[in-house]
Amino acid sequence: MTSQDPTLNPATPARPVGHGGTMEALAGYAAAMEQGETPIIGYLVLYSVFDSEITRDDLHRWFLALGLDDAFLPPPIREHDAFERVTGQAGVRASYRIDEGTARHRVPGQKAPDQKVTEATLMIRHVSRDNLKVVRHMVREVRDESRTRLEYAPRMAEITFWRDPLGSGQPGRGVLQVTPDEAEIAKLSPAEQERVRETLGKVEKTYERYCRYYSSDRLRTLVRTYVEGLNAVMVRSGGGVYFVHSTYADRLVALRGLVKHFGEGSQLARVPLPDQEEMREMVVAALTTEAREDLEKLALDITKARADGASDAQVQTLYKRFRALQDSAAEHAKLLSTSLDDTQAALQLVHQQVASLLANAG
């Protein structure tokens, strides 16, 4: 059973065999537990999100129908973000083999001794950036079979993102321009010329898609952010598995309905935890660990802010973080009907630091 989370795997995950059936079985288990007599303390939440073609209008319509809080809707897609994705390190590229030389006497399955095989890669590299545009080049890199020699053509095409040429004033707006270097392309064999043009066409088509549809990474972030907004507790250090109290059951049902609209195989499962001592101990231990790590990070940031002479805005941001941690601990203590002594002690220490920082800022 695997939960996909951007902290674990930023790429679109492959669909595991039997994954959909496992998640559906968990859903059936959740329904049976909810209808039984055993009290439920809350749920372990796992989710997987796969690639699909989803627009912001789609998300807005589903949020409205499911009664979800539209404050968690992702921001509109920006053309600049699409450009960065398609031309960035994980963007469009192509690799292929080049056979040079001929062989009159070739043994089936083997290359002749006088034939040289090399590998070519088309990739996009950054060139410059200013207030008007971002410029990148498609380059051609060729390695021989023994990987002892490298040839490099630095400009097969220029790929430019013009920042908001119509002056709309909207951040991230812009236009993509792809300009092939015909002189460089003409030096290649007809087969390679076709490869270059196919790859440039893929850049344009992928950019258009990214401008219209949210990536699976963005949708995965949406789900994670919404779950965390339910005062979730991360119960696995690598991320992707959360505890959510039973008071948020209805919102988890709605969120599960949203994820079903995503790409084939996308699922959100709620695993009910019976209200038993062992389950409470697990949740409290995870909560305590998470709170301690968050408070330690906040304490370090406060110390740094004091050393650097933080501005009023920075001080207020740190104070808001402290209040959010304080409110979260109070809510969990109430919902779990337990005492979080270690967390409260850590909160007291950080509170003293925050108070000192506020006093100095005042």
mmCIF file of C-alpha atoms in Angstrom:
data_model
loop_
_atom_site.group_PDB
_atom_site.id
_atom_site.type_symbol
_atom_site.label_atom_id
_atom_site.label_comp_id
_atom_site.label_asym_id
_atom_site.label_seq_id
_atom_site.Cartn_x
_atom_site.Cartn_y
_atom_site.Cartn_z
ATOM 1 C CA MET A 1 0.000 0.000 0.000
ATOM 2 C CA THR A 2 1.626 3.207 -1.120
ATOM 3 C CA SER A 3 0.684 6.830 -0.644
ATOM 4 C CA GLN A 4 2.082 9.296 -3.145
ATOM 5 C CA ASP A 5 3.267 12.620 -1.782
ATOM 6 C CA PRO A 6 5.502 15.299 -3.366
ATOM 7 C CA THR A 7 7.939 14.953 -0.498
ATOM 8 C CA LEU A 8 8.431 11.327 -1.486
ATOM 9 C CA ASN A 9 8.386 11.350 -5.257
ATOM 10 C CA PRO A 10 8.023 14.572 -7.262
ATOM 11 C CA ALA A 11 7.440 12.709 -10.495
ATOM 12 C CA THR A 12 4.073 11.313 -11.522
ATOM 13 C CA PRO A 13 3.965 7.901 -9.835
ATOM 14 C CA ALA A 14 3.422 4.669 -11.719
ATOM 15 C CA ARG A 15 0.184 2.910 -10.862
ATOM 16 C CA PRO A 16 0.958 -0.073 -8.621
ATOM 17 C CA VAL A 17 -0.688 -3.369 -9.488
ATOM 18 C CA GLY A 18 -3.816 -3.890 -7.424
ATOM 19 C CA HIS A 19 -3.578 -0.423 -5.902
ATOM 20 C CA GLY A 20 -7.173 0.577 -6.723
ATOM 21 C CA GLY A 21 -8.533 -2.619 -5.169
ATOM 22 C CA THR A 22 -6.539 -2.044 -1.977
ATOM 23 C CA MET A 23 -7.842 1.497 -1.588
ATOM 24 C CA GLU A 24 -11.414 0.364 -2.230
ATOM 25 C CA ALA A 25 -10.989 -2.345 0.407
ATOM 26 C CA LEU A 26 -9.896 0.329 2.882
ATOM 27 C CA ALA A 27 -12.980 2.355 1.977
ATOM 28 C CA GLY A 28 -15.153 -0.670 2.707
ATOM 29 C CA TYR A 29 -13.393 -1.187 6.024
ATOM 30 C CA ALA A 30 -14.012 2.480 6.909
ATOM 31 C CA ALA A 31 -17.725 2.148 6.156
ATOM 32 C CA ALA A 32 -18.006 -1.013 8.262
ATOM 33 C CA MET A 33 -16.202 0.575 11.216
ATOM 34 C CA GLU A 34 -18.362 3.699 11.066
ATOM 35 C CA GLN A 35 -21.525 1.613 11.150
ATOM 36 C CA GLY A 36 -20.308 -0.546 14.042
ATOM 37 C CA GLU A 37 -20.401 0.048 17.777
ATOM 38 C CA THR A 38 -16.671 0.599 18.297
ATOM 39 C CA PRO A 39 -15.891 4.303 18.966
ATOM 40 C CA ILE A 40 -13.480 5.845 16.446
ATOM 41 C CA ILE A 41 -10.770 8.252 17.525
ATOM 42 C CA GLY A 42 -10.019 9.338 13.972
ATOM 43 C CA TYR A 43 -8.560 8.217 10.660
ATOM 44 C CA LEU A 44 -5.254 7.456 9.041
ATOM 45 C CA VAL A 45 -5.416 9.223 5.690
ATOM 46 C CA LEU A 46 -3.517 7.950 2.641
ATOM 47 C CA TYR A 47 -3.802 9.227 -0.909
ATOM 48 C CA SER A 48 -2.490 8.736 -4.426
ATOM 49 C CA VAL A 49 -2.865 11.263 -7.244
ATOM 50 C CA PHE A 50 -2.171 10.457 -10.890
ATOM 51 C CA ASP A 51 -1.859 12.707 -13.906
ATOM 52 C CA SER A 52 -4.991 14.015 -15.616
ATOM 53 C CA GLU A 53 -6.339 16.998 -17.537
ATOM 54 C CA ILE A 54 -7.936 19.221 -14.893
ATOM 55 C CA THR A 55 -8.509 22.960 -15.201
ATOM 56 C CA ARG A 56 -9.152 25.489 -12.453
ATOM 57 C CA ASP A 57 -12.796 25.716 -13.589
ATOM 58 C CA ASP A 58 -13.068 21.948 -13.036
ATOM 59 C CA LEU A 59 -11.697 22.264 -9.503
ATOM 60 C CA HIS A 60 -13.944 25.208 -8.683
ATOM 61 C CA ARG A 61 -17.029 23.307 -9.878
ATOM 62 C CA TRP A 62 -16.142 20.195 -7.849
ATOM 63 C CA PHE A 63 -15.315 22.223 -4.728
ATOM 64 C CA LEU A 64 -18.730 23.881 -4.931
ATOM 65 C CA ALA A 65 -20.585 20.604 -5.489
ATOM 66 C CA LEU A 66 -18.797 18.841 -2.625
ATOM 67 C CA GLY A 67 -18.995 21.726 -0.171
ATOM 68 C CA LEU A 68 -15.219 22.068 0.090
ATOM 69 C CA ASP A 69 -13.576 25.282 1.269
ATOM 70 C CA ASP A 70 -12.464 27.217 -1.822
ATOM 71 C CA ALA A 71 -9.713 28.869 0.233
ATOM 72 C CA PHE A 72 -7.751 25.695 -0.564
ATOM 73 C CA LEU A 73 -8.144 26.096 -4.330
ATOM 74 C CA PRO A 74 -4.711 26.414 -5.963
ATOM 75 C CA PRO A 75 -3.896 29.748 -7.611
ATOM 76 C CA PRO A 76 -4.556 30.097 -11.346
ATOM 77 C CA ILE A 77 -1.979 28.518 -13.647
ATOM 78 C CA ARG A 78 0.647 31.013 -14.822
ATOM 79 C CA GLU A 79 2.319 30.928 -18.227
ATOM 80 C CA HIS A 80 5.701 31.531 -16.600
ATOM 81 C CA ASP A 81 5.280 28.430 -14.422
ATOM 82 C CA ALA A 82 4.439 26.391 -17.534
ATOM 83 C CA PHE A 83 7.578 27.710 -19.260
ATOM 84 C CA GLU A 84 9.754 26.794 -16.274
ATOM 85 C CA ARG A 85 8.330 23.278 -16.198
ATOM 86 C CA VAL A 86 8.771 22.585 -19.893
ATOM 87 C CA THR A 87 12.268 24.074 -20.145
ATOM 88 C CA GLY A 88 13.598 23.293 -16.655
ATOM 89 C CA GLN A 89 15.840 20.476 -15.501
ATOM 90 C CA ALA A 90 12.983 17.944 -15.648
ATOM 91 C CA GLY A 91 11.566 19.410 -18.860
ATOM 92 C CA VAL A 92 11.492 18.228 -22.474
ATOM 93 C CA ARG A 93 14.544 16.373 -23.780
ATOM 94 C CA ALA A 94 15.249 13.589 -26.278
ATOM 95 C CA SER A 95 18.021 10.990 -26.640
ATOM 96 C CA TYR A 96 18.697 8.780 -29.650
ATOM 97 C CA ARG A 97 21.452 6.761 -31.321
ATOM 98 C CA ILE A 98 23.336 7.789 -34.430
ATOM 99 C CA ASP A 99 24.928 5.146 -36.677
ATOM 100 C CA GLU A 100 27.888 6.413 -38.665
ATOM 101 C CA GLY A 101 29.737 4.441 -41.327
ATOM 102 C CA THR A 102 28.590 1.441 -43.323
ATOM 103 C CA ALA A 103 29.263 -2.272 -43.169
ATOM 104 C CA ARG A 104 29.207 -4.545 -46.199
ATOM 105 C CA HIS A 105 29.488 -7.756 -44.187
ATOM 106 C CA ARG A 106 27.314 -7.511 -41.107
ATOM 107 C CA VAL A 107 26.618 -10.449 -38.842
ATOM 108 C CA PRO A 108 22.955 -10.417 -37.750
ATOM 109 C CA GLY A 109 22.634 -8.875 -34.309
ATOM 110 C CA GLN A 110 26.113 -7.301 -34.414
ATOM 111 C CA LYS A 111 27.471 -4.023 -35.720
ATOM 112 C CA ALA A 112 30.319 -4.140 -38.204
ATOM 113 C CA PRO A 113 33.786 -3.185 -36.975
ATOM 114 C CA ASP A 114 33.938 -0.086 -39.180
ATOM 115 C CA GLN A 115 30.629 1.246 -37.919
ATOM 116 C CA LYS A 116 30.686 3.858 -35.165
ATOM 117 C CA VAL A 117 27.661 4.287 -32.886
ATOM 118 C CA THR A 118 27.159 7.498 -30.966
ATOM 119 C CA GLU A 119 24.376 8.869 -28.787
ATOM 120 C CA ALA A 120 22.846 12.314 -29.240
ATOM 121 C CA THR A 121 20.818 14.185 -26.625
ATOM 122 C CA LEU A 122 18.709 17.270 -27.195
ATOM 123 C CA MET A 123 18.276 19.263 -23.995
ATOM 124 C CA ILE A 124 17.363 22.782 -22.923
ATOM 125 C CA ARG A 125 19.854 25.008 -21.132
ATOM 126 C CA HIS A 126 19.409 28.402 -19.480
ATOM 127 C CA VAL A 127 21.062 31.416 -21.150
ATOM 128 C CA SER A 128 19.796 34.695 -19.677
ATOM 129 C CA ARG A 129 17.042 36.365 -17.696
ATOM 130 C CA ASP A 130 15.948 39.997 -17.396
ATOM 131 C CA ASN A 131 12.799 42.066 -16.866
ATOM 132 C CA LEU A 132 11.628 41.548 -20.450
ATOM 133 C CA LYS A 133 12.372 37.919 -21.200
ATOM 134 C CA VAL A 134 13.905 34.583 -20.237
ATOM 135 C CA VAL A 135 16.112 32.974 -22.896
ATOM 136 C CA ARG A 136 17.052 29.310 -23.149
ATOM 137 C CA HIS A 137 18.677 27.290 -25.917
ATOM 138 C CA MET A 138 18.066 23.800 -27.150
ATOM 139 C CA VAL A 139 21.517 22.233 -27.366
ATOM 140 C CA ARG A 140 22.753 19.028 -28.989
ATOM 141 C CA GLU A 141 25.214 16.867 -27.093
ATOM 142 C CA VAL A 142 26.858 13.873 -28.779
ATOM 143 C CA ARG A 143 28.887 11.170 -27.000
ATOM 144 C CA ASP A 144 30.718 8.332 -28.686
ATOM 145 C CA GLU A 145 29.981 4.774 -27.659
ATOM 146 C CA SER A 146 32.933 4.563 -25.276
ATOM 147 C CA ARG A 147 31.900 7.897 -23.717
ATOM 148 C CA THR A 148 35.411 9.266 -24.198
ATOM 149 C CA ARG A 149 34.544 12.057 -26.648
ATOM 150 C CA LEU A 150 31.926 14.799 -26.440
ATOM 151 C CA GLU A 151 30.650 17.110 -29.173
ATOM 152 C CA TYR A 152 28.452 20.047 -28.304
ATOM 153 C CA ALA A 153 26.257 22.251 -30.487
ATOM 154 C CA PRO A 154 25.151 25.085 -28.159
ATOM 155 C CA ARG A 155 22.241 26.489 -30.167
ATOM 156 C CA MET A 156 19.887 24.329 -32.196
ATOM 157 C CA ALA A 157 17.034 26.692 -31.319
ATOM 158 C CA GLU A 158 16.272 29.654 -29.101
ATOM 159 C CA ILE A 159 13.342 29.285 -26.698
ATOM 160 C CA THR A 160 12.194 32.631 -25.292
ATOM 161 C CA PHE A 161 9.572 33.543 -22.739
ATOM 162 C CA TRP A 162 8.439 37.144 -23.184
ATOM 163 C CA ARG A 163 7.147 38.575 -19.934
ATOM 164 C CA ASP A 164 3.640 40.030 -20.225
ATOM 165 C CA PRO A 165 4.118 41.618 -23.692
ATOM 166 C CA LEU A 166 0.557 43.013 -23.671
ATOM 167 C CA GLY A 167 1.111 44.759 -20.349
ATOM 168 C CA SER A 168 -1.756 43.115 -18.478
ATOM 169 C CA GLY A 169 -0.002 43.670 -15.157
ATOM 170 C CA GLN A 170 -0.844 40.106 -14.053
ATOM 171 C CA PRO A 171 2.135 38.282 -12.497
ATOM 172 C CA GLY A 172 3.382 35.300 -14.490
ATOM 173 C CA ARG A 173 1.721 36.253 -17.772
ATOM 174 C CA GLY A 174 3.767 35.870 -20.934
ATOM 175 C CA VAL A 175 4.231 34.331 -24.375
ATOM 176 C CA LEU A 176 6.438 31.462 -25.548
ATOM 177 C CA GLN A 177 8.513 31.900 -28.723
ATOM 178 C CA VAL A 178 10.480 29.024 -30.300
ATOM 179 C CA THR A 179 12.976 30.025 -32.990
ATOM 180 C CA PRO A 180 14.878 27.170 -34.705
ATOM 181 C CA ASP A 181 18.441 27.889 -35.859
ATOM 182 C CA GLU A 182 17.997 26.705 -39.437
ATOM 183 C CA ALA A 183 21.694 26.962 -40.273
ATOM 184 C CA GLU A 184 22.654 24.625 -37.423
ATOM 185 C CA ILE A 185 19.815 22.206 -38.099
ATOM 186 C CA ALA A 186 20.773 22.002 -41.795
ATOM 187 C CA LYS A 187 24.160 20.529 -40.799
ATOM 188 C CA LEU A 188 22.431 17.391 -39.492
ATOM 189 C CA SER A 189 21.249 14.311 -41.341
ATOM 190 C CA PRO A 190 17.604 14.327 -42.495
ATOM 191 C CA ALA A 191 16.707 11.878 -39.716
ATOM 192 C CA GLU A 192 18.275 14.096 -37.073
ATOM 193 C CA GLN A 193 16.655 17.198 -38.492
ATOM 194 C CA GLU A 194 13.304 15.481 -38.045
ATOM 195 C CA ARG A 195 14.216 14.602 -34.455
ATOM 196 C CA VAL A 196 15.053 18.211 -33.657
ATOM 197 C CA ARG A 197 11.806 19.522 -35.162
ATOM 198 C CA GLU A 198 9.763 16.859 -33.360
ATOM 199 C CA THR A 199 11.363 17.850 -30.050
ATOM 200 C CA LEU A 200 10.735 21.554 -30.638
ATOM 201 C CA GLY A 201 7.127 20.705 -31.473
ATOM 202 C CA LYS A 202 6.894 18.779 -28.226
ATOM 203 C CA VAL A 203 8.123 21.854 -26.336
ATOM 204 C CA GLU A 204 5.303 23.934 -27.802
ATOM 205 C CA LYS A 205 2.599 21.309 -27.269
ATOM 206 C CA THR A 206 3.707 20.537 -23.719
ATOM 207 C CA TYR A 207 3.796 24.254 -22.887
ATOM 208 C CA GLU A 208 0.217 24.659 -24.143
ATOM 209 C CA ARG A 209 -0.883 21.714 -21.992
ATOM 210 C CA TYR A 210 0.861 23.032 -18.904
ATOM 211 C CA CYS A 211 -0.800 26.419 -19.422
ATOM 212 C CA ARG A 212 -4.236 24.807 -19.321
ATOM 213 C CA TYR A 213 -4.062 21.860 -16.926
ATOM 214 C CA TYR A 214 -2.746 21.399 -13.397
ATOM 215 C CA SER A 215 0.103 18.942 -12.961
ATOM 216 C CA SER A 216 -0.278 15.884 -10.759
ATOM 217 C CA ASP A 217 2.280 17.484 -8.423
ATOM 218 C CA ARG A 218 0.061 20.551 -7.991
ATOM 219 C CA LEU A 219 -3.021 18.392 -7.373
ATOM 220 C CA ARG A 220 -1.085 16.285 -4.877
ATOM 221 C CA THR A 221 -0.070 19.470 -3.082
ATOM 222 C CA LEU A 222 -3.718 20.552 -3.025
ATOM 223 C CA VAL A 223 -4.748 17.309 -1.305
ATOM 224 C CA ARG A 224 -1.871 17.457 1.184
ATOM 225 C CA THR A 225 -2.575 21.104 2.038
ATOM 226 C CA TYR A 226 -6.270 20.404 2.568
ATOM 227 C CA VAL A 227 -5.539 17.412 4.823
ATOM 228 C CA GLU A 228 -3.027 19.454 6.818
ATOM 229 C CA GLY A 229 -5.687 22.176 7.103
ATOM 230 C CA LEU A 230 -7.772 19.691 9.106
ATOM 231 C CA ASN A 231 -5.162 19.922 11.871
ATOM 232 C CA ALA A 232 -3.680 16.645 10.683
ATOM 233 C CA VAL A 233 -0.758 14.938 12.397
ATOM 234 C CA MET A 234 1.916 13.347 10.243
ATOM 235 C CA VAL A 235 2.385 9.800 11.508
ATOM 236 C CA ARG A 236 5.148 8.794 9.100
ATOM 237 C CA SER A 237 8.371 10.798 9.069
ATOM 238 C CA GLY A 238 8.634 10.616 5.271
ATOM 239 C CA GLY A 239 5.198 12.164 4.851
ATOM 240 C CA GLY A 240 2.117 10.939 3.028
ATOM 241 C CA VAL A 241 0.276 9.333 5.976
ATOM 242 C CA TYR A 242 -1.690 11.550 8.356
ATOM 243 C CA PHE A 243 -3.947 11.221 11.370
ATOM 244 C CA VAL A 244 -7.146 13.300 11.217
ATOM 245 C CA HIS A 245 -9.575 13.434 14.128
ATOM 246 C CA SER A 246 -13.068 11.996 13.648
ATOM 247 C CA THR A 247 -14.645 15.458 13.970
ATOM 248 C CA TYR A 248 -13.465 16.095 10.399
ATOM 249 C CA ALA A 249 -15.031 12.923 8.980
ATOM 250 C CA ASP A 250 -17.467 14.748 6.693
ATOM 251 C CA ARG A 251 -14.730 16.847 5.142
ATOM 252 C CA LEU A 252 -12.626 13.765 4.507
ATOM 253 C CA VAL A 253 -15.581 12.185 2.701
ATOM 254 C CA ALA A 254 -15.866 15.297 0.510
ATOM 255 C CA LEU A 255 -12.120 15.320 -0.143
ATOM 256 C CA ARG A 256 -12.279 11.654 -1.112
ATOM 257 C CA GLY A 257 -14.994 12.587 -3.617
ATOM 258 C CA LEU A 258 -12.727 15.260 -5.091
ATOM 259 C CA VAL A 259 -9.772 12.912 -5.530
ATOM 260 C CA LYS A 260 -11.983 10.475 -7.422
ATOM 261 C CA HIS A 261 -12.261 13.122 -10.164
ATOM 262 C CA PHE A 262 -8.483 13.076 -10.679
ATOM 263 C CA GLY A 263 -6.556 10.785 -13.019
ATOM 264 C CA GLU A 264 -7.330 7.079 -13.275
ATOM 265 C CA GLY A 265 -6.228 5.292 -10.118
ATOM 266 C CA SER A 266 -6.320 8.379 -7.900
ATOM 267 C CA GLN A 267 -7.728 7.570 -4.462
ATOM 268 C CA LEU A 268 -7.956 8.896 -0.932
ATOM 269 C CA ALA A 269 -8.495 6.275 1.779
ATOM 270 C CA ARG A 270 -9.558 6.779 5.411
ATOM 271 C CA VAL A 271 -8.479 4.021 7.764
ATOM 272 C CA PRO A 272 -10.547 4.263 10.987
ATOM 273 C CA LEU A 273 -8.628 3.992 14.251
ATOM 274 C CA PRO A 274 -10.593 2.496 17.138
ATOM 275 C CA ASP A 275 -10.559 4.557 20.330
ATOM 276 C CA GLN A 276 -8.154 2.290 22.174
ATOM 277 C CA GLU A 277 -5.131 3.015 24.344
ATOM 278 C CA GLU A 278 -2.649 1.666 21.803
ATOM 279 C CA MET A 279 -4.068 3.864 19.034
ATOM 280 C CA ARG A 280 -4.069 6.949 21.271
ATOM 281 C CA GLU A 281 -0.449 6.324 22.248
ATOM 282 C CA MET A 282 0.548 6.148 18.587
ATOM 283 C CA VAL A 283 -1.224 9.395 17.728
ATOM 284 C CA VAL A 284 0.059 11.265 20.783
ATOM 285 C CA ALA A 285 3.619 10.111 20.072
ATOM 286 C CA ALA A 286 3.371 11.330 16.465
ATOM 287 C CA LEU A 287 1.816 14.613 17.597
ATOM 288 C CA THR A 288 4.519 15.180 20.209
ATOM 289 C CA THR A 289 7.306 14.489 17.708
ATOM 290 C CA GLU A 290 5.811 16.798 15.093
ATOM 291 C CA ALA A 291 5.179 19.593 17.610
ATOM 292 C CA ARG A 292 8.705 19.331 19.008
ATOM 293 C CA GLU A 293 10.257 19.559 15.527
ATOM 294 C CA ASP A 294 8.072 22.537 14.583
ATOM 295 C CA LEU A 295 8.883 24.337 17.832
ATOM 296 C CA GLU A 296 12.610 23.680 17.488
ATOM 297 C CA LYS A 297 12.516 25.127 13.977
ATOM 298 C CA LEU A 298 10.574 28.147 15.205
ATOM 299 C CA ALA A 299 13.007 28.686 18.087
ATOM 300 C CA LEU A 300 15.946 28.673 15.659
ATOM 301 C CA ASP A 301 14.174 31.143 13.382
ATOM 302 C CA ILE A 302 13.459 33.437 16.356
ATOM 303 C CA THR A 303 17.105 33.320 17.418
ATOM 304 C CA LYS A 304 18.213 34.176 13.891
ATOM 305 C CA ALA A 305 15.642 36.974 13.645
ATOM 306 C CA ARG A 306 16.932 38.530 16.875
ATOM 307 C CA ALA A 307 20.532 38.359 15.638
ATOM 308 C CA ASP A 308 19.625 39.871 12.262
ATOM 309 C CA GLY A 309 17.392 42.622 13.649
ATOM 310 C CA ALA A 310 14.098 41.386 12.187
ATOM 311 C CA SER A 311 11.567 43.837 10.797
ATOM 312 C CA ASP A 312 8.113 44.283 12.344
ATOM 313 C CA ALA A 313 6.584 42.193 9.525
ATOM 314 C CA GLN A 314 9.023 39.339 10.152
ATOM 315 C CA VAL A 315 8.324 39.448 13.889
ATOM 316 C CA GLN A 316 4.574 39.277 13.282
ATOM 317 C CA THR A 317 5.043 36.313 10.952
ATOM 318 C CA LEU A 318 6.979 34.448 13.650
ATOM 319 C CA TYR A 319 4.306 35.314 16.208
ATOM 320 C CA LYS A 320 1.574 33.967 13.930
ATOM 321 C CA ARG A 321 3.512 30.717 13.555
ATOM 322 C CA PHE A 322 3.725 30.416 17.336
ATOM 323 C CA ARG A 323 0.004 31.054 17.777
ATOM 324 C CA ALA A 324 -0.821 28.486 15.111
ATOM 325 C CA LEU A 325 1.277 25.848 16.912
ATOM 326 C CA GLN A 326 -0.281 26.819 20.226
ATOM 327 C CA ASP A 327 -3.833 26.561 18.845
ATOM 328 C CA SER A 328 -3.061 23.234 17.172
ATOM 329 C CA ALA A 329 -1.711 21.723 20.406
ATOM 330 C CA ALA A 330 -4.741 22.978 22.345
ATOM 331 C CA GLU A 331 -7.164 21.510 19.832
ATOM 332 C CA HIS A 332 -5.435 18.125 19.806
ATOM 333 C CA ALA A 333 -5.303 18.008 23.598
ATOM 334 C CA LYS A 334 -9.036 18.687 23.729
ATOM 335 C CA LEU A 335 -10.017 16.268 20.958
ATOM 336 C CA LEU A 336 -7.809 13.494 22.288
ATOM 337 C CA SER A 337 -8.776 14.174 25.902
ATOM 338 C CA THR A 338 -5.161 13.968 26.934
ATOM 339 C CA SER A 339 -2.378 16.066 28.398
ATOM 340 C CA LEU A 340 0.517 17.110 26.161
ATOM 341 C CA ASP A 341 2.925 18.042 28.940
ATOM 342 C CA ASP A 342 6.132 17.921 26.881
ATOM 343 C CA THR A 343 4.582 20.011 24.123
ATOM 344 C CA GLN A 344 3.220 22.538 26.613
ATOM 345 C CA ALA A 345 6.655 22.878 28.213
ATOM 346 C CA ALA A 346 8.255 23.495 24.815
ATOM 347 C CA LEU A 347 5.526 26.026 24.014
ATOM 348 C CA GLN A 348 6.323 27.917 27.214
ATOM 349 C CA LEU A 349 9.991 28.194 26.276
ATOM 350 C CA VAL A 350 9.234 29.415 22.775
ATOM 351 C CA HIS A 351 6.630 31.809 24.161
ATOM 352 C CA GLN A 352 9.319 33.477 26.247
ATOM 353 C CA GLN A 353 11.459 33.899 23.133
ATOM 354 C CA VAL A 354 8.530 35.333 21.181
ATOM 355 C CA ALA A 355 7.700 37.744 24.007
ATOM 356 C CA SER A 356 11.294 38.953 24.125
ATOM 357 C CA LEU A 357 11.353 39.413 20.361
ATOM 358 C CA LEU A 358 8.089 41.381 20.433
ATOM 359 C CA ALA A 359 9.375 43.566 23.270
ATOM 360 C CA ASN A 360 12.570 44.380 21.374
ATOM 361 C CA ALA A 361 10.621 45.104 18.209
ATOM 362 C CA GLY A 362 8.278 47.397 20.148
#
